[in-house]
Coordinates of C-alpha atoms in Angstrom, one line a residue:
Chain O
X943 CA 94.0 137.7 99.8
X944 CA 93.9 134.9 97.2
X945 CA 90.9 134.1 95.0
X946 CA 89.6 131.3 97.2
X947 CA 89.7 133.6 100.3
X948 CA 87.8 136.3 98.3
X949 CA 85.2 133.8 97.2
X950 CA 84.8 132.4 100.7
X951 CA 84.6 136.0 102.1
X952 CA 81.9 136.9 99.6
X953 CA 80.0 133.8 100.4
X954 CA 80.2 134.7 104.1
X955 CA 79.0 138.2 103.6
X956 CA 76.2 136.9 101.3
X957 CA 74.8 134.5 103.9
X958 CA 75.3 136.8 106.9
X959 CA 72.2 139.0 107.6
X960 CA 70.0 136.3 106.1
X961 CA 67.4 135.5 108.6
X962 CA 66.6 132.0 110.0
X963 CA 63.8 130.9 112.2
X964 CA 64.2 127.8 114.4
X965 CA 60.7 126.8 115.6
X966 CA 59.9 124.2 118.1
X967 CA 56.5 122.6 118.5
X968 CA 55.4 120.1 121.1
X969 CA 52.4 117.9 122.0
X970 CA 49.9 120.7 122.1
X971 CA 50.4 121.3 118.3
X972 CA 51.2 117.7 117.2
X973 CA 48.3 116.0 119.0
X974 CA 45.6 118.2 117.5
X975 CA 45.4 117.8 113.7
X976 CA 43.6 121.1 113.3
X977 CA 46.3 123.0 115.3
X978 CA 49.0 121.2 113.3
X979 CA 47.4 122.0 110.0
X980 CA 47.2 125.8 110.8
X981 CA 50.6 125.9 112.3
X982 CA 52.2 124.2 109.2
X983 CA 50.4 126.6 106.9
X984 CA 51.7 129.6 108.8
X985 CA 55.2 128.0 109.0
X986 CA 55.2 127.6 105.2
X987 CA 54.2 131.3 104.7
X988 CA 57.2 132.6 106.8
X989 CA 59.9 134.3 104.8
X990 CA 63.6 133.4 105.1
X991 CA 65.3 130.2 106.1
X992 CA 63.4 127.9 108.5
X993 CA 64.1 124.8 110.6
X994 CA 61.3 123.0 112.4
X995 CA 61.9 120.9 115.5
X996 CA 59.2 118.7 116.9
X997 CA 58.9 116.5 120.0
X998 CA 56.6 113.6 120.6
X999 CA 53.1 113.9 121.8
X1000 CA 50.5 111.5 123.1
X1001 CA 50.8 109.1 120.1
X1002 CA 54.2 107.8 121.4
X1003 CA 52.7 107.0 124.8
X1004 CA 49.7 105.4 123.1
X1005 CA 51.7 103.2 120.8
X1006 CA 54.1 102.2 123.6
X1007 CA 51.0 101.1 125.6
X1008 CA 49.6 99.2 122.7
X1009 CA 52.9 97.4 122.4
X1010 CA 52.8 96.6 126.1
X1011 CA 55.8 98.8 126.9
X1012 CA 55.4 100.6 130.2
X1013 CA 56.8 104.1 130.8
X1014 CA 59.9 103.7 133.1
X1015 CA 60.3 106.3 135.7
X1016 CA 63.2 106.5 138.3
X1017 CA 62.8 109.2 140.9
X1018 CA 60.1 110.7 138.8
X1019 CA 62.5 111.0 135.7
X1020 CA 61.6 109.3 132.5
X1021 CA 64.0 106.6 131.4
X1022 CA 64.7 105.6 127.7
X1023 CA 65.3 101.9 127.8
X1024 CA 65.9 100.0 124.5
X1025 CA 62.2 99.2 124.0
X1026 CA 61.3 102.9 124.5
X1027 CA 64.0 104.0 122.1
X1028 CA 62.5 101.7 119.5
X1029 CA 59.1 103.2 120.0
X1030 CA 60.3 106.8 119.8
X1031 CA 62.4 106.0 116.7
X1032 CA 59.2 104.7 115.1
X1033 CA 56.9 107.4 116.3
X1034 CA 59.1 110.5 116.3
X1035 CA 61.4 109.6 113.4
X1036 CA 58.7 107.8 111.3
X1037 CA 55.1 108.5 112.0
X1038 CA 55.1 112.2 113.2
X1039 CA 58.1 113.4 111.2
X1040 CA 57.1 112.0 107.8
X1041 CA 53.5 113.1 108.2
X1042 CA 54.7 116.7 109.0
X1043 CA 57.0 116.5 105.9
X1044 CA 54.2 115.3 103.6
X1045 CA 51.9 118.1 104.9
X1046 CA 54.6 120.8 104.4
X1047 CA 55.3 119.5 100.8
X1048 CA 51.5 119.8 100.2
X1049 CA 51.8 123.5 101.2
X1050 CA 54.8 124.0 98.8
X1051 CA 57.5 123.9 101.4
X1052 CA 60.5 121.7 100.4
X1053 CA 60.7 119.9 103.8
X1054 CA 63.2 117.1 104.6
X1055 CA 62.6 115.1 107.7
X1056 CA 65.6 114.3 109.9
X1057 CA 67.1 112.8 113.0
X1058 CA 70.4 114.0 114.3
X1059 CA 71.9 110.8 112.8
X1060 CA 71.0 111.9 109.2
X1061 CA 73.8 113.8 107.7
X1062 CA 75.5 113.6 111.1
X1063 CA 73.7 116.8 111.8
X1064 CA 73.5 116.4 115.6
X1065 CA 76.1 114.4 117.4
X1066 CA 75.3 113.7 121.0
X1067 CA 76.9 111.9 124.0
X1068 CA 75.0 109.3 125.9
X1069 CA 74.2 110.8 129.3
X1070 CA 76.7 109.4 131.8
X1071 CA 75.2 107.3 134.6
X1072 CA 75.5 109.1 138.0
X1073 CA 72.7 108.5 140.5
X1074 CA 70.2 107.7 137.7
X1075 CA 70.8 105.7 134.5
X1076 CA 68.6 107.6 132.0
X1077 CA 69.3 104.9 129.3
X1078 CA 69.5 106.0 125.7
X1079 CA 69.4 109.7 126.3
X1080 CA 71.8 112.0 124.4
X1081 CA 73.2 115.3 125.7
X1082 CA 74.5 118.0 123.5
X1083 CA 77.6 120.2 123.8
X1084 CA 79.1 123.1 121.7
X1085 CA 80.6 120.6 119.2
X1086 CA 77.3 118.7 118.6
X1087 CA 76.3 120.8 115.5
X1088 CA 78.4 121.9 112.6
X1089 CA 76.5 125.0 111.3
X1090 CA 78.2 124.7 107.8
X1091 CA 76.8 121.2 107.5
X1092 CA 73.2 122.3 108.1
X1093 CA 73.7 125.4 106.0
X1094 CA 74.5 123.3 103.0
X1095 CA 70.9 121.8 103.2
X1096 CA 69.3 125.3 103.8
X1097 CA 71.2 126.9 100.9
X1098 CA 70.2 123.9 98.6
X1099 CA 66.6 124.9 99.2
X1100 CA 65.5 122.4 101.8
X1101 CA 63.7 123.0 105.1
X1102 CA 65.0 120.6 107.7
X1103 CA 62.4 119.1 110.1
X1104 CA 64.2 117.6 113.1
X1105 CA 62.6 115.1 115.5
X1106 CA 63.9 114.6 119.0
X1107 CA 66.5 112.0 118.1
X1108 CA 70.3 112.2 117.8
X1109 CA 73.1 109.7 117.6
X1110 CA 76.5 109.1 119.2
X1111 CA 78.4 108.6 115.9
X1112 CA 79.0 104.9 116.8
X1113 CA 75.7 103.5 115.4
X1114 CA 73.5 104.3 118.5
X1115 CA 70.4 106.5 118.2
X1116 CA 69.7 108.6 121.3
X1117 CA 66.6 110.4 122.6
X1118 CA 67.2 114.1 123.1
X1119 CA 64.9 116.8 124.4
X1120 CA 63.4 118.8 121.5
X1121 CA 63.7 122.1 123.4
X1122 CA 67.4 121.4 123.8
X1123 CA 67.8 120.5 120.1
X1124 CA 66.0 123.7 119.0
X1125 CA 68.2 125.8 121.2
X1126 CA 71.5 124.1 120.1
X1127 CA 70.5 124.5 116.4
X1128 CA 69.7 128.2 116.9
X1129 CA 73.0 128.9 118.8
X1130 CA 75.1 127.0 116.2
X1131 CA 73.5 128.6 113.2
X1132 CA 73.6 132.1 114.7
X1133 CA 77.2 132.2 113.5
X1134 CA 75.9 132.2 109.9
X1135 CA 72.4 133.7 110.1
X1136 CA 70.3 136.3 112.0
X1137 CA 68.6 133.6 114.1
X1138 CA 65.3 133.8 115.9
X1139 CA 64.3 130.8 118.1
X1140 CA 60.6 130.3 118.7
X1141 CA 59.1 128.0 121.3
X1142 CA 55.4 127.2 120.6
X1143 CA 53.7 127.1 123.9
X1144 CA 50.2 126.4 125.2
X1145 CA 49.8 130.0 126.4
X1146 CA 50.1 133.2 124.4
X1147 CA 53.6 133.8 126.0
X1148 CA 54.8 135.0 129.4
X1149 CA 51.8 136.3 131.3
X1150 CA 51.7 138.9 134.1
X1151 CA 48.8 136.9 135.5
X1152 CA 48.8 133.2 134.5
X1153 CA 45.0 133.1 134.5
X1154 CA 44.7 136.1 132.2
X1155 CA 45.7 135.6 128.5
X1156 CA 45.4 139.4 128.0
X1157 CA 48.2 140.0 130.5
X1158 CA 50.9 139.0 127.9
X1159 CA 54.3 140.6 128.4
X1160 CA 55.5 141.6 125.0
X1161 CA 59.2 142.2 125.5
X1162 CA 61.7 141.1 128.1
X1163 CA 65.4 142.0 128.2
X1164 CA 67.8 140.8 130.9
X1165 CA 67.1 143.8 133.1
X1166 CA 63.4 143.4 132.9
X1167 CA 63.8 139.6 133.5
X1168 CA 65.6 140.3 136.8
X1169 CA 62.8 142.6 137.9
X1170 CA 60.1 140.1 136.9
X1171 CA 61.9 137.4 138.9
X1172 CA 62.3 139.7 141.9
X1173 CA 58.6 140.5 141.8
X1174 CA 57.9 136.7 141.5
X1175 CA 55.8 137.3 138.3
X1176 CA 58.1 134.7 136.7
X1177 CA 58.7 131.7 138.9
X1178 CA 58.8 127.9 139.1
X1179 CA 58.4 126.1 135.7
X1180 CA 59.0 129.3 133.6
X1181 CA 62.4 129.9 135.2
X1182 CA 64.5 127.2 133.4
X1183 CA 62.7 128.0 130.1
X1184 CA 63.7 131.6 130.3
X1185 CA 67.1 131.0 131.8
X1186 CA 67.8 128.8 128.7
X1187 CA 66.4 131.4 126.4
X1188 CA 68.7 134.1 127.8
X1189 CA 71.7 131.7 127.6
X1190 CA 70.9 131.2 123.9
X1191 CA 70.8 134.9 123.4
X1192 CA 74.1 135.4 125.1
X1193 CA 75.5 132.8 122.7
X1194 CA 74.5 134.7 119.6
X1195 CA 70.8 134.1 119.0
X1196 CA 69.1 137.4 118.1
X1197 CA 65.8 136.8 119.9
X1198 CA 63.8 134.0 121.5
X1199 CA 60.0 134.2 121.2
X1200 CA 57.6 132.2 123.3
X1201 CA 54.1 132.2 121.9
X1202 CA 51.0 130.2 120.9
X1203 CA 51.2 128.3 117.6
X1204 CA 47.9 129.8 116.5
X1205 CA 49.4 133.2 116.5
X1206 CA 52.5 132.4 114.4
X1207 CA 50.9 134.0 111.3
X1208 CA 51.2 137.4 113.0
X1209 CA 55.0 137.2 112.5
X1210 CA 54.4 137.1 108.7
X1211 CA 52.3 140.2 108.9
X1212 CA 55.0 142.0 111.1
X1213 CA 52.6 142.1 114.0
X1214 CA 53.9 141.3 117.5
X1215 CA 53.8 137.6 118.4
X1216 CA 54.1 136.1 121.9
X1217 CA 56.8 137.3 124.3
X1218 CA 60.0 138.4 122.7
X1219 CA 63.2 137.9 124.7
X1220 CA 66.3 139.8 123.5
X1221 CA 69.3 141.7 124.7
X1222 CA 67.5 145.0 124.4
X1223 CA 63.8 145.3 124.7
Chain V
X1363 CA 76.6 130.5 73.8
X1364 CA 76.3 132.8 76.7
X1365 CA 78.2 132.5 80.0
X1366 CA 75.4 130.7 81.9
X1367 CA 75.1 128.2 79.1
X1368 CA 78.8 127.6 79.2
X1369 CA 78.8 127.1 82.9
X1370 CA 75.8 124.7 82.7
X1371 CA 77.6 122.8 79.9
X1372 CA 80.7 122.5 81.9
X1373 CA 78.8 121.3 85.0
X1374 CA 77.0 118.7 82.8
X1375 CA 80.3 117.4 81.4
X1376 CA 81.7 117.4 84.9
X1377 CA 79.0 115.3 86.4
X1378 CA 78.6 113.0 83.4
X1379 CA 80.9 109.9 83.6
X1380 CA 80.6 110.1 87.4
X1381 CA 79.5 106.7 88.5
X1382 CA 76.5 106.0 90.7
X1383 CA 75.3 102.8 92.3
X1384 CA 71.7 102.4 93.3
X1385 CA 71.5 99.4 95.6
X1386 CA 68.4 97.7 96.9
X1387 CA 68.2 95.5 99.9
X1388 CA 65.3 93.5 101.2
X1389 CA 64.3 91.3 104.2
X1390 CA 67.1 88.8 103.8
X1391 CA 69.6 91.6 104.6
X1392 CA 67.5 93.7 107.0
X1393 CA 66.2 90.9 109.2
X1394 CA 69.7 89.5 109.9
X1395 CA 71.8 92.0 111.9
X1396 CA 75.1 90.2 110.9
X1397 CA 74.2 90.3 107.2
X1398 CA 73.2 94.0 107.5
X1399 CA 76.4 94.9 109.4
X1400 CA 78.6 93.4 106.6
X1401 CA 76.5 94.8 103.8
X1402 CA 76.6 98.3 105.2
X1403 CA 80.4 98.1 105.7
X1404 CA 80.9 96.9 102.1
X1405 CA 78.4 99.6 100.9
X1406 CA 80.4 102.3 102.7
X1407 CA 83.6 101.1 101.0
X1408 CA 82.3 101.4 97.5
X1409 CA 83.7 104.4 95.5
X1410 CA 81.5 106.9 93.7
X1411 CA 78.0 108.2 94.4
X1412 CA 75.7 105.7 96.1
X1413 CA 72.0 105.5 96.9
X1414 CA 70.6 102.8 99.1
X1415 CA 66.9 101.6 98.9
X1416 CA 65.5 99.3 101.5
X1417 CA 62.2 97.5 101.9
X1418 CA 60.6 96.2 105.0
X1419 CA 61.3 92.9 106.5
X1420 CA 59.8 90.7 109.2
X1421 CA 59.9 93.5 111.8
X1422 CA 57.0 95.3 110.1
X1423 CA 54.8 92.2 110.2
X1424 CA 55.8 91.6 113.8
X1425 CA 55.0 95.1 115.0
X1426 CA 51.7 95.1 113.0
X1427 CA 50.8 91.8 114.8
X1428 CA 51.8 93.3 118.2
X1429 CA 49.5 96.2 117.5
X1430 CA 46.7 93.8 116.5
X1431 CA 46.7 94.9 112.9
X1432 CA 46.0 91.9 110.6
X1433 CA 47.6 91.7 107.1
X1434 CA 44.8 92.4 104.6
X1435 CA 44.8 90.3 101.4
X1436 CA 42.4 90.5 98.5
X1437 CA 42.8 87.8 95.9
X1438 CA 46.2 87.1 97.4
X1439 CA 47.4 90.7 97.0
X1440 CA 48.5 92.7 100.0
X1441 CA 46.4 95.8 100.8
X1442 CA 47.7 98.9 102.5
X1443 CA 44.9 100.2 104.6
X1444 CA 45.3 103.3 106.8
X1445 CA 46.4 101.2 109.8
X1446 CA 49.0 99.3 107.8
X1447 CA 50.3 102.6 106.3
X1448 CA 50.8 103.9 109.9
X1449 CA 52.8 100.8 110.7
X1450 CA 55.0 101.0 107.6
X1451 CA 55.6 104.7 108.1
X1452 CA 56.8 103.9 111.6
X1453 CA 58.8 100.8 110.7
X1454 CA 60.2 101.6 107.3
X1455 CA 60.5 105.4 107.7
X1456 CA 61.5 105.3 111.4
X1457 CA 62.9 102.1 112.9
X1458 CA 64.7 100.5 109.9
X1459 CA 65.7 103.6 108.0
X1460 CA 67.2 105.5 111.0
X1461 CA 69.1 102.5 112.3
X1462 CA 70.6 102.0 108.9
X1463 CA 71.6 105.7 108.8
X1464 CA 73.1 105.5 112.3
X1465 CA 75.2 102.5 111.2
X1466 CA 76.4 104.1 108.0
X1467 CA 77.4 107.2 109.9
X1468 CA 79.4 105.0 112.2
X1469 CA 81.3 103.6 109.2
X1470 CA 82.0 107.2 108.0
X1471 CA 79.3 107.4 105.3
X1472 CA 77.3 110.6 105.4
X1473 CA 73.9 108.9 105.0
X1474 CA 70.6 110.8 105.1
X1475 CA 67.4 108.7 105.5
X1476 CA 64.5 109.6 103.3
X1477 CA 61.0 108.8 102.2
X1478 CA 59.8 110.1 98.8
X1479 CA 58.0 112.9 100.6
X1480 CA 61.3 114.3 101.9
X1481 CA 62.6 116.9 99.5
X1482 CA 59.7 115.9 97.2
X1483 CA 62.1 113.3 95.9
X1484 CA 59.6 110.7 94.7
X1485 CA 56.1 111.9 93.8
X1486 CA 53.7 109.0 93.3
X1487 CA 50.1 108.5 92.2
X1488 CA 47.7 106.5 94.4
X1489 CA 46.9 103.4 92.5
X1490 CA 43.5 103.7 90.9
X1491 CA 40.8 101.3 92.1
X1492 CA 40.0 98.8 89.3
X1493 CA 39.0 95.3 90.4
X1494 CA 41.1 95.6 93.6
X1495 CA 41.4 98.6 95.9
X1496 CA 45.1 98.4 97.0
X1497 CA 44.6 101.2 99.5
X1498 CA 47.5 103.6 100.1
X1499 CA 49.8 102.3 97.4
X1500 CA 51.7 104.7 95.2
X1501 CA 52.7 104.0 91.5
X1502 CA 55.5 105.8 89.8
X1503 CA 55.8 107.2 86.3
X1504 CA 58.5 109.0 84.3
X1505 CA 57.7 112.3 86.1
X1506 CA 58.0 110.9 89.6
X1507 CA 61.7 111.7 90.1
X1508 CA 63.6 114.9 89.2
X1509 CA 67.2 113.8 88.9
X1510 CA 68.6 117.3 89.4
X1511 CA 66.8 117.4 92.8
X1512 CA 68.5 114.2 94.0
X1513 CA 71.8 115.2 92.4
X1514 CA 71.9 118.3 94.7
X1515 CA 72.0 116.0 97.7
X1516 CA 74.6 113.7 96.1
X1517 CA 76.8 116.6 95.1
X1518 CA 76.5 118.1 98.6
X1519 CA 78.1 115.0 99.9
X1520 CA 75.2 113.1 101.3
X1521 CA 74.2 109.4 100.6
X1522 CA 70.5 109.1 100.3
X1523 CA 68.9 106.1 102.0
X1524 CA 65.3 105.6 100.7
X1525 CA 62.7 103.5 102.4
X1526 CA 59.7 102.1 100.5
X1527 CA 57.5 105.2 101.0
X1528 CA 56.5 108.0 98.6
X1529 CA 53.8 110.7 98.7
X1530 CA 51.2 112.2 96.4
X1531 CA 52.2 115.8 96.8
X1532 CA 48.8 116.5 98.6
X1533 CA 49.9 115.4 102.1
X1534 CA 49.4 111.7 101.7
X1535 CA 52.2 109.2 102.2
X1536 CA 52.0 106.1 100.1
X1537 CA 53.5 102.6 100.2
X1538 CA 55.6 101.9 97.1
X1539 CA 57.5 98.7 96.3
X1540 CA 61.2 99.1 97.0
X1541 CA 62.3 97.3 93.8
X1542 CA 60.2 99.8 91.8
X1543 CA 61.7 102.8 93.7
X1544 CA 65.3 101.5 93.1
X1545 CA 64.6 101.0 89.4
X1546 CA 62.9 104.5 89.0
X1547 CA 65.8 106.2 90.8
X1548 CA 68.4 104.4 88.6
X1549 CA 66.6 105.3 85.3
X1550 CA 66.0 109.0 86.3
X1551 CA 69.6 109.4 87.5
X1552 CA 71.1 107.7 84.5
X1553 CA 70.7 111.0 82.6
X1554 CA 73.3 112.5 85.0
X1555 CA 75.5 109.6 86.0
X1556 CA 76.9 106.2 84.7
X1557 CA 74.4 104.3 86.8
X1558 CA 74.5 100.7 87.9
X1559 CA 71.5 99.2 89.6
X1560 CA 72.1 96.4 92.1
X1561 CA 69.4 94.1 93.5
X1562 CA 70.6 92.2 96.6
X1563 CA 69.1 88.8 96.4
X1564 CA 69.0 85.6 98.5
X1565 CA 71.0 83.7 95.8
X1566 CA 74.4 84.5 94.3
X1567 CA 72.6 85.7 91.1
X1568 CA 70.8 84.0 88.2
X1569 CA 71.7 80.3 88.4
X1570 CA 71.7 77.7 85.5
X1571 CA 70.5 75.2 88.1
X1572 CA 68.6 76.8 91.0
X1573 CA 69.9 74.1 93.4
X1574 CA 73.5 74.7 92.6
X1575 CA 75.1 78.1 93.7
X1576 CA 78.1 77.2 91.6
X1577 CA 76.1 77.4 88.4
X1578 CA 76.0 81.2 88.5
X1579 CA 75.6 82.9 85.1
X1580 CA 78.0 85.9 85.1
X1581 CA 76.7 87.9 82.2
X1582 CA 73.4 88.2 80.3
X1583 CA 72.7 90.5 77.4
X1584 CA 69.3 90.7 75.6
X1585 CA 70.3 87.9 73.1
X1586 CA 71.5 85.6 75.8
X1587 CA 68.3 86.4 77.8
X1588 CA 66.1 85.3 74.9
X1589 CA 68.1 82.0 74.7
X1590 CA 67.8 81.4 78.4
X1591 CA 64.1 81.9 78.3
X1592 CA 63.7 79.6 75.3
X1593 CA 65.7 76.9 77.1
X1594 CA 63.5 77.5 80.2
X1595 CA 66.6 78.1 82.3
X1596 CA 65.0 81.4 83.3
X1597 CA 61.3 81.1 84.1
X1598 CA 58.5 81.9 86.5
X1599 CA 59.5 84.3 89.4
X1600 CA 62.7 85.4 87.7
X1601 CA 61.0 86.6 84.5
X1602 CA 59.4 89.8 85.8
X1603 CA 62.6 90.7 87.7
X1604 CA 64.8 90.3 84.6
X1605 CA 62.2 91.9 82.3
X1606 CA 62.2 95.0 84.6
X1607 CA 66.0 95.0 84.6
X1608 CA 66.2 95.0 80.8
X1609 CA 63.6 97.8 80.7
X1610 CA 65.8 99.9 83.0
X1611 CA 68.8 99.2 80.8
X1612 CA 66.9 100.2 77.7
X1613 CA 66.0 103.5 79.6
X1614 CA 69.6 104.4 80.2
X1615 CA 70.9 102.3 83.1
X1616 CA 74.4 101.0 82.3
X1617 CA 74.0 97.6 84.0
X1618 CA 71.8 95.8 86.5
X1619 CA 73.5 93.4 88.8
X1620 CA 71.6 90.7 90.8
X1621 CA 73.7 89.2 93.5
X1622 CA 74.1 88.2 97.1
X1623 CA 74.7 91.0 99.7
X1624 CA 77.6 89.0 101.2
X1625 CA 79.5 89.3 97.9
X1626 CA 79.1 93.1 97.4
X1627 CA 82.7 93.6 98.6
X1628 CA 83.9 91.9 95.4
X1629 CA 82.8 95.0 93.5
X1630 CA 85.2 97.2 95.4
X1631 CA 88.0 94.8 94.5
X1632 CA 87.0 94.8 90.8
X1633 CA 86.1 91.1 91.0
X1634 CA 83.0 89.8 89.3
X1635 CA 79.9 90.1 91.5
X1636 CA 76.6 88.3 90.9
X1637 CA 74.9 88.2 87.5
X1638 CA 75.5 91.3 85.4
X1639 CA 72.8 92.3 82.9
X1640 CA 73.7 94.8 80.2
X1641 CA 73.3 95.7 76.6
X1642 CA 76.4 93.9 75.6
X1643 CA 77.7 91.0 77.6

């Protein structure tokens, strides 16, 4: 083994076992300034490396309306035409992203706000037109994210804050689902870090009884998941969410947590938070 | 001298003599997609470290109008009220910045789009209210920029693209003149790099006769500057621009070039470009 190999080996063993949280927030946090304030304070207090991913929220819809741009739907699916892309670039990439960054800086977190175009961090492919033309929507694959590239930012002391925008590498920005971005980041970076993916959700987590917030299921492993599906305790809207979570886990993510942003602080105090999905409950 | 000092000394001598261009573009480049395309191609082709700074352009005014936000002027000075700040955060920080980044990535430049809040790169102070309340406008001082902080990004292989936004470190974004940002960046980074500051301008540079683009003055040193002022060849609007340029030079910047964005490619070919201001012509 030559010197360079030894150094690279040492660097690898140094960064392995370092923990990383990839946390996704959506409209229920972004649209409420009090929720957002508390979430960002709790986010800042978490130890280890962190990446924040945020979606849109009502403000994008509101600004689109003010600019006279109507939401385009085809067969109930939202279409990103060029006008809508302009609005989400302004609102996600500018207004929401930069205000989150300024807040995190205030709390002492060295945040840096990004789209997938910045640093070529997330390279997407424009969704091919089949029955529906989704417009400027980007899909991700296993080559979309180079973990070493993002690791350089993390190791330099920055906290990346990604909005729901990517690019195709040919000058075109693309709209990409924030849940998908969070999951792809967690999977890619699990090769370098012990990665936990957290989805902030409007409920406390996966509930036995959807009307009873006290019926939270704390841990789900693949076996338990099968049982909960069979008993139809988990059904409809939760199924794709949890299927995606278990896919991320089978691709190297240590655990996926689904929980309420208000409760994020419990993680810092080593208390249970939300529903934890992992290989072994 | 201990080992750490030696390493730090070596790193300093390594990075010194590395060249850095800080280049500012304004509306005449941003508003014209053909100009912007050519400029970004020439920018990408330049050797050495590079930082791009961009202002607004007509699109900010246009979107403000569409949103029904009127430009506020007091005694002929533009005011940044909270509504205007929202618009510039969207347009400068989102729409313009992210499209420039996506284009630069297309040309193979590893651009990363930033406000001064990102990475705490540019810390400003809200302009104090004297006779006029300018609103959310940020002023810079000699402590606004930590060159080591930005150097970490440059050395990691990224090209920073700054828009005309800063923050106060307490969660507030602020509007800051792009010329001022470019100059402050160049001065701060001149402690680490051989720094050239370039202002892209609507003319070929400083002209002997404002109506004759062939009357370009190639070089100006402080002595020549005094002479040109006495002969009233340089007057009115150009005076503050050149005064600021010579201040930047006296603070460590190697040279300031004022030229047309179309001609930037000449720099790559070692041909003269625009008007070059420096200590010694």
